[in-house]
Amino acid sequence: MTFAAVVVRESEDGVRACVEEIEMEMLPDRDVTIRVLYSTLNYKDGMVMAGIGRIVRTYPHVPGVDLVGEVVESRSPLWSQGDKVIVTGFRMGEISFGGYAQYARVDASWIVPLPDRLSAFDAMALGTAGLTAMLGVMALEAHGLVPSDDATLVTGAAGGVGSVAVSLLSTLGYRVSASTGRTEEEPYLRLLGASEIVPRRELEEPSSRPLESERWNGAIDSVGGTTLARLLGQLASGSSVAAVGLAGGSSFQASVLPLLLRGVNILGIDSVMTPLELRRRAWERLALTMAPGRLADMTTTVELQSLPALGTEILKGRVRGRVVVRVSDEER
C-alpha cells in the first residue's frame, strides 16, 4: 500500500521537500495508526522543509506538527478504530514523522479526542496556533486578567497564533490592540475583533526608559526580541505577558524594573510538551469559544502539493492567518 506524503530529503545540494508516494513500512513503529484528514502550515513546518535550525537530524522525513484524523489501527486500549483524534506537539513532525502524509503513526499518549463541537476541519483551522493562543489566554487569566476597558495587546497579530489570539480575546470580551507590520491587514484584524491597530515600529525600537506609561493590561507576544523587551515597560502594574513565539528573535535585553516595581510577569507558553489534561481543557475551551465564522475569516485551504512553496512564504512572513492542508477526503 502506498500513499501521498510530503517528504524532505537531504543531498549534497541541500534539503528539499516534495510530494511522493511512500509505503506504510516507512512510518515509525508506534502504537496508533491514523488516517490523516487535515494538517496545518506552521512556521516550524517551513523551517523543517527548508532544513533550517537542525530541527530534523534524520532524513528522509515527513513534516507536519499538527494532524486531525481517524484511528484505523491501535495497539493501545486508550484508542479504538474509528475514533476521531487530534495530535499536536510532542516533537511530531520534528523527530517523528508528522501530519503531511495520508497516514501517520503516533504514541497513544500524544492524542486528544476531537471535541464534539469541533469539525475535523475547524480543529486544524486552530491547530497548534489555536492551542498556543488558548494556553496563553488561560495563563493570563490564571494571573488575574479579566475583561475591562483597558487594552490587551497581541503582537504578530496577522500571523497564525496572533490571528487566533485576537479572535479569542475579543470573543471573550477583551478590548484588543493588534500589533502588526503589515498595515494592509488592518481590515482583516478588525474583522477578527481588534479595536486598535498598533504599527509594529512602535514596539520594535528599544526604549531609553525601562518604565513607560502603563498601556496594556496584558499581552500575548509571538514576536519576542526587542518587541517583548519594549512591551514589558508598557504593561500595567500586576499584569502579565504570555510569551508564545520568537518571530522577531530568540533573545532580548530588558530591565528588571517592570518586574520589581510593577510586579509584571513573563509567562512562558510551551505548547509542544503541554501535559495531556491541560491540552484537553484547552481544546474543549476552544470548541466552546471559537465561532466557525471567525475561523473561516482567517483560514485558507490548500493541498499537499502546495506545501513546499508555502513553506518558503511563511518564513518570509507572507502568510496571513491559518492555512489548513487537506490531506485526505473526509469520506471514503
Short mmCIF file of C-alpha atoms in Angstrom, two decimals:
data_model
loop_
_atom_site.label_atom_id
_atom_site.label_comp_id
_atom_site.label_asym_id
_atom_site.label_seq_id
_atom_site.Cartn_x
_atom_site.Cartn_y
_atom_site.Cartn_z
CA MET A 1 0.00 0.00 0.00
CA THR A 2 1.32 3.43 -0.93
CA PHE A 3 0.01 6.89 -0.10
CA ALA A 4 0.89 10.54 -0.66
CA ALA A 5 3.24 12.43 1.64
CA VAL A 6 5.48 15.47 1.69
CA VAL A 7 8.97 14.03 2.05
CA VAL A 8 12.02 16.09 2.98
CA ARG A 9 15.31 14.67 1.72
CA GLU A 10 18.90 15.83 2.21
CA SER A 11 21.55 15.73 -0.50
CA GLU A 12 24.81 17.46 -1.37
CA ASP A 13 22.70 20.28 -2.82
CA GLY A 14 20.87 20.83 0.47
CA VAL A 15 17.43 19.98 1.82
CA ARG A 16 14.43 19.71 -0.49
CA ALA A 17 10.76 18.90 0.12
CA CYS A 18 8.44 17.37 -2.47
CA VAL A 19 5.30 15.20 -2.64
CA GLU A 20 5.98 11.49 -3.09
CA GLU A 21 4.19 8.15 -2.82
CA ILE A 22 5.55 6.25 0.19
CA GLU A 23 4.88 2.84 1.72
CA MET A 24 3.35 2.10 5.11
CA GLU A 25 6.62 0.46 6.17
CA MET A 26 8.28 3.90 6.18
CA LEU A 27 6.14 5.01 9.14
CA PRO A 28 7.62 4.67 12.63
CA ASP A 29 6.67 1.72 14.84
CA ARG A 30 4.25 3.40 17.25
CA ASP A 31 1.00 2.47 18.99
CA VAL A 32 -1.70 4.12 16.88
CA THR A 33 -2.13 4.41 13.11
CA ILE A 34 -4.25 7.35 11.93
CA ARG A 35 -5.71 8.19 8.56
CA VAL A 36 -4.91 11.89 8.37
CA LEU A 37 -7.74 14.14 7.22
CA TYR A 38 -6.19 17.59 7.66
CA SER A 39 -2.96 19.18 8.81
CA THR A 40 -1.77 22.77 9.01
CA LEU A 41 1.11 25.02 7.99
CA ASN A 42 3.15 26.47 10.87
CA TYR A 43 6.37 28.46 10.94
CA LYS A 44 8.21 25.42 12.28
CA ASP A 45 6.99 23.37 9.30
CA GLY A 46 8.53 25.96 7.00
CA MET A 47 11.81 25.65 8.87
CA VAL A 48 11.74 21.84 8.58
CA MET A 49 11.03 21.90 4.84
CA ALA A 50 13.88 24.38 4.34
CA GLY A 51 16.32 22.48 6.57
CA ILE A 52 16.75 25.46 8.91
CA GLY A 53 17.85 25.16 12.53
CA ARG A 54 18.80 21.50 12.53
CA ILE A 55 15.32 20.66 13.82
CA VAL A 56 15.45 17.40 11.86
CA ARG A 57 18.51 15.20 12.24
CA THR A 58 17.48 12.12 10.22
CA TYR A 59 16.32 12.03 6.60
CA PRO A 60 14.11 11.22 4.75
CA HIS A 61 11.50 12.92 6.92
CA VAL A 62 7.77 13.74 6.81
CA PRO A 63 6.97 17.18 8.33
CA GLY A 64 3.73 18.42 9.85
CA VAL A 65 3.48 19.29 13.54
CA ASP A 66 -0.34 19.01 13.55
CA LEU A 67 -2.91 16.50 12.38
CA VAL A 68 -6.52 15.50 12.82
CA GLY A 69 -7.81 12.18 11.63
CA GLU A 70 -9.42 8.82 12.23
CA VAL A 71 -7.83 5.88 14.04
CA VAL A 72 -7.51 2.89 11.71
CA GLU A 73 -5.44 0.61 13.95
CA SER A 74 -4.47 0.71 17.63
CA ARG A 75 -2.33 -1.41 19.94
CA SER A 76 -3.40 0.78 22.86
CA PRO A 77 -6.56 0.29 24.95
CA LEU A 78 -6.96 4.07 25.01
CA TRP A 79 -7.99 4.35 21.36
CA SER A 80 -10.15 2.30 19.01
CA GLN A 81 -10.73 2.08 15.29
CA GLY A 82 -12.95 4.93 14.14
CA ASP A 83 -12.02 7.39 16.91
CA LYS A 84 -11.62 10.98 15.66
CA VAL A 85 -8.46 12.42 17.21
CA ILE A 86 -6.11 15.41 17.28
CA VAL A 87 -2.33 15.21 17.59
CA THR A 88 -0.10 18.26 18.05
CA GLY A 89 3.33 18.72 19.58
CA PHE A 90 5.48 16.08 21.29
CA ARG A 91 8.08 16.72 18.54
CA MET A 92 5.87 15.13 15.89
CA GLY A 93 6.98 16.46 12.53
CA GLU A 94 10.43 17.06 14.03
CA ILE A 95 11.94 13.86 15.46
CA SER A 96 9.00 11.70 14.37
CA PHE A 97 7.09 11.64 11.08
CA GLY A 98 4.26 14.16 11.09
CA GLY A 99 0.94 15.07 9.55
CA TYR A 100 1.94 15.80 5.94
CA ALA A 101 1.02 12.28 4.89
CA GLN A 102 -2.24 10.42 4.37
CA TYR A 103 -1.31 8.06 7.22
CA ALA A 104 0.65 8.64 10.43
CA ARG A 105 1.73 6.55 13.40
CA VAL A 106 1.94 8.17 16.82
CA ASP A 107 2.20 7.29 20.50
CA ALA A 108 -1.13 6.81 22.24
CA SER A 109 -0.03 9.31 24.89
CA TRP A 110 0.15 12.15 22.33
CA ILE A 111 -3.51 12.00 21.34
CA VAL A 112 -6.51 14.04 22.47
CA PRO A 113 -10.07 13.33 21.31
CA LEU A 114 -11.66 15.64 18.77
CA PRO A 115 -14.22 17.67 20.79
CA ASP A 116 -17.84 17.10 19.80
CA ARG A 117 -18.35 20.77 18.96
CA LEU A 118 -15.40 20.89 16.53
CA SER A 119 -15.31 19.53 13.00
CA ALA A 120 -12.08 17.96 11.81
CA PHE A 121 -11.52 20.95 9.51
CA ASP A 122 -12.07 23.50 12.29
CA ALA A 123 -9.67 21.63 14.56
CA MET A 124 -6.89 22.27 12.08
CA ALA A 125 -8.05 25.81 11.38
CA LEU A 126 -6.99 26.16 15.02
CA GLY A 127 -4.11 23.63 15.20
CA THR A 128 -1.00 24.36 17.25
CA ALA A 129 -1.61 28.08 16.71
CA GLY A 130 -5.03 27.87 18.32
CA LEU A 131 -3.81 25.66 21.15
CA THR A 132 -0.94 28.05 21.83
CA ALA A 133 -3.21 31.09 21.80
CA MET A 134 -5.67 29.45 24.19
CA LEU A 135 -2.89 28.35 26.54
CA GLY A 136 -1.71 31.98 26.53
CA VAL A 137 -5.21 33.26 27.35
CA MET A 138 -5.63 30.69 30.13
CA ALA A 139 -2.25 31.61 31.64
CA LEU A 140 -3.11 35.32 31.60
CA GLU A 141 -6.49 34.65 33.22
CA ALA A 142 -4.84 32.50 35.89
CA HIS A 143 -2.69 35.56 36.71
CA GLY A 144 -5.64 37.91 37.04
CA LEU A 145 -6.56 39.13 33.56
CA VAL A 146 -10.26 39.94 33.21
CA PRO A 147 -12.18 41.86 30.54
CA SER A 148 -12.16 45.62 31.12
CA ASP A 149 -12.00 48.93 29.26
CA ASP A 150 -8.20 48.65 29.22
CA ALA A 151 -6.47 47.20 26.16
CA THR A 152 -4.90 43.76 25.86
CA LEU A 153 -2.08 43.65 23.32
CA VAL A 154 -1.45 40.93 20.72
CA THR A 155 1.80 41.17 18.76
CA GLY A 156 2.42 39.48 15.42
CA ALA A 157 -1.34 39.74 15.13
CA ALA A 158 -1.69 38.85 11.44
CA GLY A 159 0.13 35.53 11.88
CA GLY A 160 -1.43 32.22 12.88
CA VAL A 161 -1.15 32.47 16.67
CA GLY A 162 -1.84 36.20 16.60
CA SER A 163 -4.98 35.85 14.49
CA VAL A 164 -6.47 33.25 16.81
CA ALA A 165 -5.44 35.25 19.89
CA VAL A 166 -7.15 38.40 18.58
CA SER A 167 -10.32 36.48 17.83
CA LEU A 168 -10.33 34.57 21.13
CA LEU A 169 -9.76 37.63 23.28
CA SER A 170 -12.37 39.73 21.50
CA THR A 171 -14.92 36.91 21.71
CA LEU A 172 -14.26 36.64 25.45
CA GLY A 173 -14.99 40.33 25.91
CA TYR A 174 -11.50 41.85 25.94
CA ARG A 175 -10.61 45.11 24.20
CA VAL A 176 -7.84 44.01 21.82
CA SER A 177 -4.99 46.06 20.39
CA ALA A 178 -3.37 44.23 17.48
CA SER A 179 0.24 44.96 16.55
CA THR A 180 1.42 44.21 13.01
CA GLY A 181 3.97 45.38 10.50
CA ARG A 182 1.53 44.76 7.66
CA THR A 183 -0.68 47.84 7.61
CA GLU A 184 -2.70 46.41 4.72
CA GLU A 185 -4.05 43.79 7.17
CA GLU A 186 -5.98 46.36 9.25
CA PRO A 187 -9.40 45.39 7.77
CA TYR A 188 -8.66 41.71 8.42
CA LEU A 189 -7.65 42.32 12.04
CA ARG A 190 -10.67 44.49 12.71
CA LEU A 191 -12.83 41.72 11.23
CA LEU A 192 -11.34 39.37 13.85
CA GLY A 193 -12.26 41.79 16.62
CA ALA A 194 -9.32 44.17 17.07
CA SER A 195 -10.40 47.63 18.27
CA GLU A 196 -7.00 49.27 17.65
CA ILE A 197 -4.12 48.62 15.25
CA VAL A 198 -0.63 49.29 16.62
CA PRO A 199 2.11 49.69 13.98
CA ARG A 200 4.98 47.30 14.62
CA ARG A 201 7.51 50.14 14.54
CA GLU A 202 6.06 51.48 17.82
CA LEU A 203 7.32 48.37 19.59
CA GLU A 204 10.34 47.20 17.63
CA GLU A 205 12.62 50.11 18.60
CA PRO A 206 14.37 49.87 22.01
CA SER A 207 13.31 52.42 24.60
CA SER A 208 15.76 54.52 26.61
CA ARG A 209 13.39 54.28 29.59
CA PRO A 210 12.88 51.00 31.48
CA LEU A 211 9.37 52.13 32.52
CA GLU A 212 6.97 53.85 30.15
CA SER A 213 3.33 54.81 30.57
CA GLU A 214 1.14 51.87 31.55
CA ARG A 215 -0.56 50.99 28.28
CA TRP A 216 -1.61 47.32 28.38
CA ASN A 217 -3.46 45.22 30.97
CA GLY A 218 -1.85 42.09 29.48
CA ALA A 219 -0.29 40.82 26.28
CA ILE A 220 0.18 37.77 24.09
CA ASP A 221 3.54 38.12 22.34
CA SER A 222 4.52 35.94 19.38
CA VAL A 223 7.44 38.16 18.32
CA GLY A 224 9.99 38.08 21.14
CA GLY A 225 13.21 40.05 20.69
CA THR A 226 13.06 43.82 21.12
CA THR A 227 9.26 43.81 20.95
CA LEU A 228 8.98 41.71 24.11
CA ALA A 229 11.52 43.92 25.89
CA ARG A 230 9.68 47.09 24.89
CA LEU A 231 6.19 45.97 25.87
CA LEU A 232 7.39 44.89 29.33
CA GLY A 233 7.91 48.54 30.19
CA GLN A 234 4.40 49.39 28.98
CA LEU A 235 2.48 46.77 30.97
CA ALA A 236 0.23 47.88 33.81
CA SER A 237 1.07 47.05 37.42
CA GLY A 238 0.42 43.41 38.27
CA SER A 239 -0.20 42.40 34.66
CA SER A 240 1.45 39.70 32.57
CA VAL A 241 2.67 38.86 29.09
CA ALA A 242 2.30 35.36 27.67
CA ALA A 243 5.41 34.75 25.57
CA VAL A 244 4.43 32.33 22.80
CA GLY A 245 6.86 32.91 19.92
CA LEU A 246 10.10 34.31 18.58
CA ALA A 247 9.41 35.61 15.09
CA GLY A 248 11.44 38.71 15.93
CA GLY A 249 14.32 36.97 17.68
CA SER A 250 15.06 34.39 20.36
CA SER A 251 16.90 36.75 22.72
CA PHE A 252 16.13 40.13 24.22
CA GLN A 253 17.74 42.69 26.52
CA ALA A 254 15.47 44.31 29.08
CA SER A 255 15.41 45.90 32.51
CA VAL A 256 14.10 44.02 35.55
CA LEU A 257 12.42 47.22 36.81
CA PRO A 258 8.98 46.35 35.34
CA LEU A 259 9.13 43.08 37.28
CA LEU A 260 10.30 44.70 40.52
CA LEU A 261 8.42 48.00 40.53
CA ARG A 262 5.20 46.97 38.78
CA GLY A 263 5.04 43.26 39.56
CA VAL A 264 4.91 42.36 35.88
CA ASN A 265 5.07 38.65 34.96
CA ILE A 266 6.56 36.91 31.92
CA LEU A 267 4.63 33.67 31.34
CA GLY A 268 6.34 31.18 29.05
CA ILE A 269 3.97 29.07 26.94
CA ASP A 270 5.20 25.67 25.73
CA SER A 271 2.58 24.05 23.52
CA VAL A 272 4.89 21.22 22.42
CA MET A 273 5.13 19.30 25.69
CA THR A 274 1.95 20.55 27.40
CA PRO A 275 0.51 17.77 29.62
CA LEU A 276 -2.48 15.93 28.17
CA GLU A 277 -5.01 17.08 30.77
CA LEU A 278 -4.22 20.74 30.12
CA ARG A 279 -4.38 20.06 26.37
CA ARG A 280 -7.84 18.53 26.74
CA ARG A 281 -9.08 21.53 28.72
CA ALA A 282 -7.65 23.94 26.18
CA TRP A 283 -9.21 22.10 23.23
CA GLU A 284 -12.59 21.88 24.96
CA ARG A 285 -12.50 25.59 25.66
CA LEU A 286 -11.51 26.34 22.06
CA ALA A 287 -14.51 24.31 20.92
CA LEU A 288 -16.79 26.37 23.17
CA THR A 289 -15.28 29.77 22.31
CA MET A 290 -14.32 29.89 18.64
CA ALA A 291 -17.16 30.60 16.24
CA PRO A 292 -16.84 28.75 12.87
CA GLY A 293 -17.43 32.05 11.08
CA ARG A 294 -14.40 33.60 12.76
CA LEU A 295 -12.31 30.59 11.75
CA ALA A 296 -13.45 30.94 8.14
CA ASP A 297 -12.34 34.58 8.14
CA MET A 298 -8.75 33.63 8.98
CA THR A 299 -8.36 30.34 7.08
CA THR A 300 -7.08 29.31 3.66
CA THR A 301 -7.28 25.69 2.42
CA VAL A 302 -4.54 24.10 0.32
CA GLU A 303 -3.47 20.66 -0.90
CA LEU A 304 -0.28 18.74 -0.07
CA GLN A 305 1.28 19.79 -3.37
CA SER A 306 1.24 23.47 -2.30
CA LEU A 307 3.27 22.99 0.87
CA PRO A 308 6.89 23.19 -0.36
CA ALA A 309 6.27 26.64 -1.89
CA LEU A 310 4.15 27.84 1.04
CA GLY A 311 6.87 26.78 3.44
CA THR A 312 9.11 29.42 1.87
CA GLU A 313 6.35 32.02 2.04
CA ILE A 314 5.65 31.56 5.74
CA LEU A 315 9.35 32.01 6.54
CA LYS A 316 9.21 35.36 4.74
CA GLY A 317 6.19 36.49 6.75
CA ARG A 318 3.89 36.40 3.74
CA VAL A 319 1.24 34.01 5.05
CA ARG A 320 -1.80 35.52 6.74
CA GLY A 321 -3.81 33.74 9.40
CA ARG A 322 -4.20 29.98 9.23
CA VAL A 323 -3.51 27.52 6.42
CA VAL A 324 -5.38 24.20 6.55
CA VAL A 325 -3.93 21.36 4.49
CA ARG A 326 -6.43 18.90 3.00
CA VAL A 327 -4.57 15.58 3.25
CA SER A 328 -7.35 13.00 2.64
CA ASP A 329 -11.03 13.12 1.80
CA GLU A 330 -13.18 13.03 4.91
CA GLU A 331 -15.46 10.44 3.34
CA ARG A 332 -14.02 7.34 1.75
#
